[in-house]
Structure formats: structure tokens, C-alpha cells
Short mmCIF file of C-alpha atoms in Angstrom, two decimals:
data_model
loop_
_atom_site.label_atom_id
_atom_site.label_comp_id
_atom_site.label_asym_id
_atom_site.label_seq_id
_atom_site.Cartn_x
_atom_site.Cartn_y
_atom_site.Cartn_z
CA MET A 1 -1.79 28.73 17.30
CA PRO A 2 -0.06 30.09 13.61
CA LEU A 3 2.68 32.99 14.37
CA SER A 4 2.45 36.52 13.24
CA ASP A 5 4.51 38.26 11.20
CA ASP A 6 5.56 40.45 14.02
CA GLN A 7 6.66 36.47 16.15
CA PRO A 8 10.43 35.40 16.59
CA HIS A 9 10.58 32.48 14.38
CA THR A 10 12.81 29.35 15.64
CA ARG A 11 14.79 27.15 13.20
CA THR A 12 16.04 23.63 14.54
CA ARG A 13 19.61 22.33 12.74
CA LEU A 14 19.20 18.47 12.72
CA PRO A 15 22.55 16.41 13.11
CA VAL A 16 23.99 15.94 9.59
CA SER A 17 23.43 12.52 10.06
CA GLU A 18 19.92 12.90 10.27
CA GLN A 19 19.64 15.70 7.86
CA PRO A 20 17.55 13.99 5.03
CA PHE A 21 19.09 13.63 1.37
CA PRO A 22 17.40 16.07 -1.32
CA GLN A 23 15.45 13.50 -3.78
CA SER A 24 16.69 14.83 -6.63
CA SER A 25 20.36 13.50 -5.86
CA TYR A 26 19.08 10.07 -4.35
CA ARG A 27 17.69 9.49 -7.82
CA GLN A 28 20.62 10.46 -9.52
CA SER A 29 22.30 8.27 -7.70
CA ARG A 30 20.56 4.90 -8.66
CA PRO A 31 21.66 5.13 -12.55
CA LEU A 32 25.33 5.39 -11.54
CA ARG A 33 25.17 2.56 -9.23
CA ALA A 34 24.02 0.59 -11.79
CA LEU A 35 26.16 1.67 -14.71
CA LEU A 36 29.35 0.94 -12.27
CA THR A 37 28.10 -2.88 -11.47
CA VAL A 38 27.14 -3.52 -14.84
CA LEU A 39 31.24 -2.11 -16.48
CA VAL A 40 32.42 -4.32 -13.12
CA VAL A 41 30.66 -7.57 -14.28
CA VAL A 42 31.84 -6.45 -18.13
CA THR A 43 35.38 -6.09 -17.02
CA LEU A 44 35.56 -9.64 -14.62
CA LEU A 45 34.26 -11.58 -18.14
CA VAL A 46 36.36 -9.93 -21.05
CA VAL A 47 39.66 -10.95 -18.28
CA ALA A 48 37.93 -14.10 -17.33
CA ILE A 49 37.91 -14.74 -21.03
CA ALA A 50 41.42 -13.92 -21.45
CA ILE A 51 42.65 -16.05 -19.38
CA ALA A 52 40.83 -19.05 -20.27
CA ASN A 53 42.18 -18.38 -24.29
CA ARG A 54 45.77 -18.53 -23.20
CA VAL A 55 45.52 -21.51 -21.02
CA THR A 56 45.93 -24.78 -23.00
CA PRO A 57 43.15 -27.59 -21.86
CA GLY A 58 44.00 -30.24 -20.32
CA THR A 59 47.15 -28.66 -18.50
CA GLY A 60 46.71 -25.67 -16.91
CA SER A 61 49.53 -23.80 -18.07
CA ALA A 62 49.50 -20.70 -20.41
CA ALA A 63 50.30 -21.01 -23.87
CA THR A 64 54.02 -20.81 -25.43
CA GLY A 65 55.79 -20.75 -28.65
CA GLY A 66 58.14 -22.72 -30.15
CA GLY A 67 57.00 -26.33 -29.10
CA GLY A 68 55.38 -25.08 -26.08
CA SER A 69 51.98 -26.45 -24.40
CA ALA A 70 50.09 -25.34 -27.17
CA ASP A 71 51.67 -27.35 -29.52
CA ARG A 72 51.43 -29.95 -27.38
CA ALA A 73 48.04 -29.46 -27.42
CA ALA A 74 47.22 -29.45 -30.98
CA ALA A 75 49.00 -33.27 -30.75
CA PRO A 76 46.64 -36.53 -31.88
CA SER A 77 44.59 -37.58 -28.54
CA THR A 78 45.15 -40.53 -26.29
CA ALA A 79 42.76 -40.12 -24.31
CA SER A 80 41.34 -43.09 -23.10
CA GLY A 81 39.07 -45.27 -25.56
CA ALA A 82 40.36 -43.65 -28.29
CA GLY A 83 43.67 -46.09 -29.05
CA PRO A 84 47.82 -44.99 -29.45
CA ALA A 85 48.11 -41.41 -31.67
CA PRO A 86 49.21 -41.84 -34.96
CA SER A 87 52.63 -42.11 -35.34
CA GLY A 88 55.39 -42.26 -38.51
CA ASP A 89 57.83 -39.29 -39.41
CA GLN A 90 57.30 -36.88 -41.68
CA PRO A 91 57.88 -38.19 -45.74
CA VAL A 92 60.87 -38.56 -47.12
CA GLY A 93 62.16 -36.32 -49.93
CA THR A 94 63.55 -39.58 -52.10
CA THR A 95 62.09 -42.26 -54.24
CA VAL A 96 62.90 -44.83 -56.47
CA ASN A 97 60.87 -46.67 -58.63
CA GLY A 98 57.62 -44.37 -57.42
CA ILE A 99 58.66 -45.98 -53.51
CA PRO A 100 59.65 -44.12 -51.08
CA THR A 101 63.33 -44.29 -49.66
CA GLY A 102 65.99 -42.63 -47.18
CA PHE A 103 64.32 -43.57 -43.82
CA PRO A 104 65.58 -42.54 -40.55
CA HIS A 105 67.54 -44.83 -38.49
CA THR A 106 64.81 -44.92 -35.88
CA ASP A 107 61.69 -47.00 -34.48
CA GLN A 108 59.40 -44.54 -36.35
CA GLY A 109 61.70 -44.97 -39.03
CA ALA A 110 60.99 -48.51 -39.16
CA GLN A 111 57.36 -48.59 -39.01
CA SER A 112 57.32 -45.38 -41.43
CA ALA A 113 59.44 -48.07 -44.20
CA ALA A 114 57.08 -51.08 -43.47
CA THR A 115 54.16 -49.13 -44.00
CA ASN A 116 55.13 -47.88 -46.88
CA TYR A 117 56.48 -51.47 -48.60
CA ALA A 118 53.28 -52.92 -47.38
CA VAL A 119 51.52 -50.69 -49.84
CA ALA A 120 54.09 -51.70 -52.40
CA ILE A 121 53.86 -55.42 -52.13
CA GLY A 122 49.73 -55.18 -52.51
CA SER A 123 50.01 -52.99 -55.53
CA ALA A 124 48.82 -54.13 -58.93
CA ASP A 125 52.25 -53.46 -60.21
CA MET A 126 53.10 -57.26 -58.62
CA PHE A 127 51.17 -59.19 -60.91
CA ARG A 128 53.56 -57.85 -63.86
CA THR A 129 56.69 -59.42 -64.16
CA ASP A 130 58.63 -56.50 -64.69
CA SER A 131 57.11 -54.52 -61.86
CA ARG A 132 57.19 -56.89 -59.45
CA HIS A 133 61.39 -56.93 -60.25
CA GLY A 134 61.76 -53.91 -60.37
CA ILE A 135 59.64 -53.13 -56.51
CA VAL A 136 61.60 -55.80 -55.10
CA ALA A 137 64.83 -54.60 -55.86
CA THR A 138 63.96 -51.53 -54.35
CA ILE A 139 62.21 -52.78 -51.01
CA ALA A 140 64.85 -55.65 -50.51
CA ASP A 141 67.55 -56.13 -48.25
CA PRO A 142 70.96 -57.02 -50.66
CA GLY A 143 71.11 -60.09 -48.85
CA ALA A 144 67.28 -61.20 -48.98
CA LEU A 145 67.13 -60.27 -52.90
CA THR A 146 67.19 -63.50 -54.22
CA GLY A 147 65.11 -65.28 -51.86
CA LEU A 148 62.33 -62.55 -51.63
CA GLN A 149 62.73 -62.37 -56.28
CA ASN A 150 61.86 -65.67 -56.07
CA ARG A 151 59.56 -66.50 -53.33
CA LEU A 152 57.11 -63.59 -54.93
CA ASP A 153 58.02 -64.96 -58.38
CA GLN A 154 56.36 -68.08 -57.13
CA GLY A 155 53.57 -66.55 -55.65
CA PHE A 156 52.24 -64.35 -58.50
CA SER A 157 52.93 -67.19 -60.81
CA GLY A 158 50.56 -67.74 -63.85
CA ASP A 159 47.64 -69.80 -62.39
CA THR A 160 47.51 -66.78 -59.58
CA VAL A 161 47.03 -64.09 -62.29
CA ALA A 162 44.59 -66.19 -64.30
CA ARG A 163 42.77 -66.42 -60.68
CA TYR A 164 42.43 -63.03 -60.42
CA GLY A 165 41.33 -62.90 -64.71
CA LEU A 166 44.45 -61.13 -65.71
CA ASP A 167 46.64 -62.78 -68.59
CA ALA A 168 49.77 -64.41 -68.29
CA GLN A 169 51.59 -60.66 -68.33
CA GLY A 170 49.44 -59.46 -65.69
CA ARG A 171 46.48 -57.64 -67.63
CA ALA A 172 43.15 -57.20 -67.63
CA PRO A 173 40.17 -58.33 -70.05
CA LYS A 174 40.13 -55.50 -72.79
CA GLY A 175 36.95 -52.82 -71.24
CA LEU A 176 38.07 -54.30 -67.30
CA THR A 177 40.18 -52.48 -65.01
CA PHE A 178 42.39 -54.83 -62.56
CA VAL A 179 42.14 -52.98 -59.19
CA SER A 180 44.58 -54.10 -56.39
CA ARG A 181 45.53 -52.08 -53.61
CA THR A 182 46.55 -52.03 -50.28
CA VAL A 183 45.34 -49.40 -47.72
CA PRO A 184 47.46 -49.37 -44.02
CA VAL A 185 45.43 -48.29 -40.93
CA GLY A 186 47.75 -48.79 -38.47
CA ALA A 187 51.64 -49.86 -37.44
CA LYS A 188 52.87 -50.84 -34.58
CA ALA A 189 56.70 -52.22 -33.59
CA ALA A 190 57.29 -55.86 -32.63
CA GLY A 191 60.54 -55.50 -31.93
CA TYR A 192 63.39 -53.00 -32.94
CA ASN A 193 67.69 -52.79 -32.30
CA ASP A 194 69.82 -50.69 -34.35
CA ASN A 195 70.47 -53.36 -36.89
CA ASP A 196 66.84 -55.01 -37.20
CA ALA A 197 63.42 -54.17 -37.08
CA LYS A 198 60.01 -55.98 -37.00
CA VAL A 199 56.90 -54.36 -38.09
CA GLU A 200 52.69 -55.23 -38.09
CA VAL A 201 50.94 -53.39 -40.17
CA TRP A 202 47.26 -53.44 -40.25
CA CYS A 203 45.41 -53.30 -43.74
CA THR A 204 42.58 -52.74 -45.86
CA GLY A 205 42.41 -53.93 -49.50
CA LEU A 206 41.02 -53.66 -52.74
CA THR A 207 41.22 -56.50 -55.39
CA GLY A 208 39.33 -57.41 -58.27
CA LEU A 209 38.34 -57.09 -61.49
CA ALA A 210 35.63 -53.53 -62.60
CA GLY A 211 34.02 -53.00 -65.21
CA GLU A 212 30.58 -54.64 -66.89
CA HIS A 213 30.17 -58.21 -66.86
CA SER A 214 33.34 -58.68 -64.44
CA VAL A 215 33.19 -62.45 -63.19
CA GLN A 216 35.76 -60.74 -60.33
CA PRO A 217 34.22 -58.06 -58.85
CA VAL A 218 35.97 -55.54 -56.82
CA THR A 219 36.49 -56.98 -53.01
CA THR A 220 37.51 -55.89 -49.48
CA SER A 221 39.90 -57.72 -47.39
CA TRP A 222 41.62 -56.87 -44.24
CA PHE A 223 44.74 -58.47 -43.30
CA THR A 224 47.96 -57.59 -41.40
CA LEU A 225 51.26 -57.87 -42.69
CA THR A 226 54.36 -58.54 -40.47
CA LEU A 227 57.57 -57.12 -42.26
CA SER A 228 61.25 -57.99 -41.11
CA LEU A 229 63.58 -55.07 -41.93
CA HIS A 230 67.51 -55.07 -41.84
CA TRP A 231 69.28 -51.84 -41.01
CA THR A 232 71.61 -51.08 -44.50
CA GLY A 233 73.74 -47.99 -42.94
CA SER A 234 71.43 -45.76 -45.21
CA ASP A 235 67.91 -46.64 -45.42
CA TRP A 236 65.52 -49.58 -43.74
CA LYS A 237 65.09 -52.69 -46.22
CA LEU A 238 62.69 -55.62 -46.43
CA THR A 239 64.14 -59.15 -45.35
CA ASP A 240 60.94 -60.91 -45.31
CA PHE A 241 57.54 -60.70 -44.41
CA THR A 242 54.17 -62.75 -43.29
CA SER A 243 50.51 -62.19 -43.94
CA ARG A 244 47.28 -63.28 -41.62
CA GLN A 245 43.73 -62.88 -42.24
CA GLY A 246 41.94 -60.14 -40.18
CA PRO A 247 41.04 -58.76 -37.70
CA ALA A 248 38.16 -57.36 -40.06
CA PRO A 249 35.52 -55.24 -38.41
CA MET A 250 31.95 -55.73 -38.86
CA PRO A 251 30.48 -55.33 -42.39
CA GLY A 252 28.62 -52.02 -42.71
CA ASP A 253 25.41 -51.62 -44.30
CA GLN A 254 26.10 -49.38 -47.22
CA GLN A 255 24.96 -50.94 -50.55
CA ALA A 256 27.87 -52.38 -52.98
CA ALA A 257 28.48 -49.52 -55.75
CA THR A 258 27.47 -50.71 -59.67
CA ALA A 259 30.47 -51.54 -61.61
CA ASP A 260 30.24 -48.47 -63.48
CA GLU A 261 30.64 -46.33 -59.92
CA ILE A 262 33.39 -48.47 -58.69
CA THR A 263 35.32 -48.23 -61.98
CA GLY A 264 34.83 -44.46 -62.46
CA ALA A 265 36.32 -44.59 -58.58
CA VAL A 266 39.41 -46.48 -59.35
CA GLN A 267 40.19 -44.19 -63.13
CA GLN A 268 39.77 -41.29 -61.35
CA PHE A 269 41.22 -41.54 -57.57
CA GLY A 270 44.83 -42.67 -58.04
CA GLY A 271 46.42 -44.13 -54.91
CA TYR A 272 48.93 -42.87 -52.75
CA HIS A 273 53.28 -43.27 -52.71
CA PHE A 274 53.70 -42.37 -49.48
CA ALA A 275 51.58 -43.99 -47.09
CA ARG A 276 52.58 -42.27 -43.68
#
């Protein structure tokens, strides 16, 4: 029965916990909660990225300056299967006859010296008497100089240079370019003390006459030089060396370059004075 206007009205107040929320307030709270959630997630991602950038991979320590973990992370990898990291000291600051000299009195210094001496021994200058004598005088220990000089003079005799298509003075025929370059691939110490060192240098080499109608085309070879060195008080010097073939990798399936391409490469790409 409907109440008349003159009848008293009865109002009932529900407990606070049972009072319904206004619909408009509820609708406003949902976007606010979503926005707060997004801000929290973005903040956590930023913090995680910042931490990851400050940690050196594989060490779990924060990067530091002055030779810290960040510097170690930049060093060559020695992971399983990658082989030993490249070794050798920084290039020396002095040269004699174009050959680096003044190597450190360390195992690494001996390896660097042997590597550079391998390049010198395998160069085209060894096929000419005057330049060969200059090279040997630069790299040889004074006590071994005469023996090495005689041995190398015999090794680069007239018969040898003729076999490579050169004349008695080690000059190539007109229109052809003689190539002899030794390229070290790696080095390892085979023995070391304060006075003497023995170093093995694994090398690949280019040898031959570049140019049209060459009967001695440029070919590659793989060999290992074992160099014995003596500390003279100021530098490592050569006392003896031996050579053996290999190890040679499987040849690739690249097409051999033409005579003109090889000649152009030899004339345009100079060799290196410092090997490592």
C-alpha cells in the first residue's frame, strides 16, 4: 500500500561495509589501477636492464674501470673449441733494416721476436745477396752470425734462385713480379728461460712469379718454423732455425685468381713490417 504524503517516512542506514560504492567512483578506479600496474612493470624493466648492462657476462660482477672486469670481458675468448687466445706484446718502437727490434725480455717478447724473424726469413729480400746479409746481420745473435750467414748463402744459391725463375742477382724476368711472403698464423713457446727461448711459428706462404706467361705461378704452402733465440742483454736474437711442412688445412673450393689479379694484388697490397 503506498504511503501517503502525510505518513511518516522510515530511513534505514546500512553498515558502512554493506553500503554500495557509487558506480561512477568504481568506473574511475579501474583506469587508475591499470595505469599504476603499467608504471610498476615499466619501472621494474628499466631497473633490470640497468643491472644487466652493469654486469660483465660470465663473471657476475659489476663493471669497473682501470683493468676491471669490463677490460677482462674485452679480452679474446678462450672458450672450449676456440683455441688459445692470441698472444704477443705490443709492437716495439724501433726497427733496423725494416725489421722490428728491441723485444721485451719475456716469453711473450721471445714469441714476438720469433714471429717477426720468420717473416724476414721468408721474404723476397732473402733471394738477393746484399739484402739477405743485411737481414741476417739484424736478426742473428753475434755468436751465431757467421754460421747462419754461410748456411743461408748456401740455401739461396744460384741453383735455388734459378729454380724460382730468377737470375743470379735474384731479379725476376721483365714483366713479371716475384712474390715471397711468409704470413704467421700463430706461435707457441717450445721452451723458455732467461737466456734462451725456442718458439714454433705456424705459417702460410706465397711464392712464385706473378704475371702473364709465368712458368712459376704464385702458390701457397703451409709450414712450421722452429726458431732458437738467445737473450743478448738488450734483445732476442736468432741462433738457429729449422722448418717442417704443415700442418696444412683442407684446400677450399675458391677459384684461383688470374695472373693479372695476382699481379695487381701483389703490387697493391704491401706486406707488414710488424707481424704481431
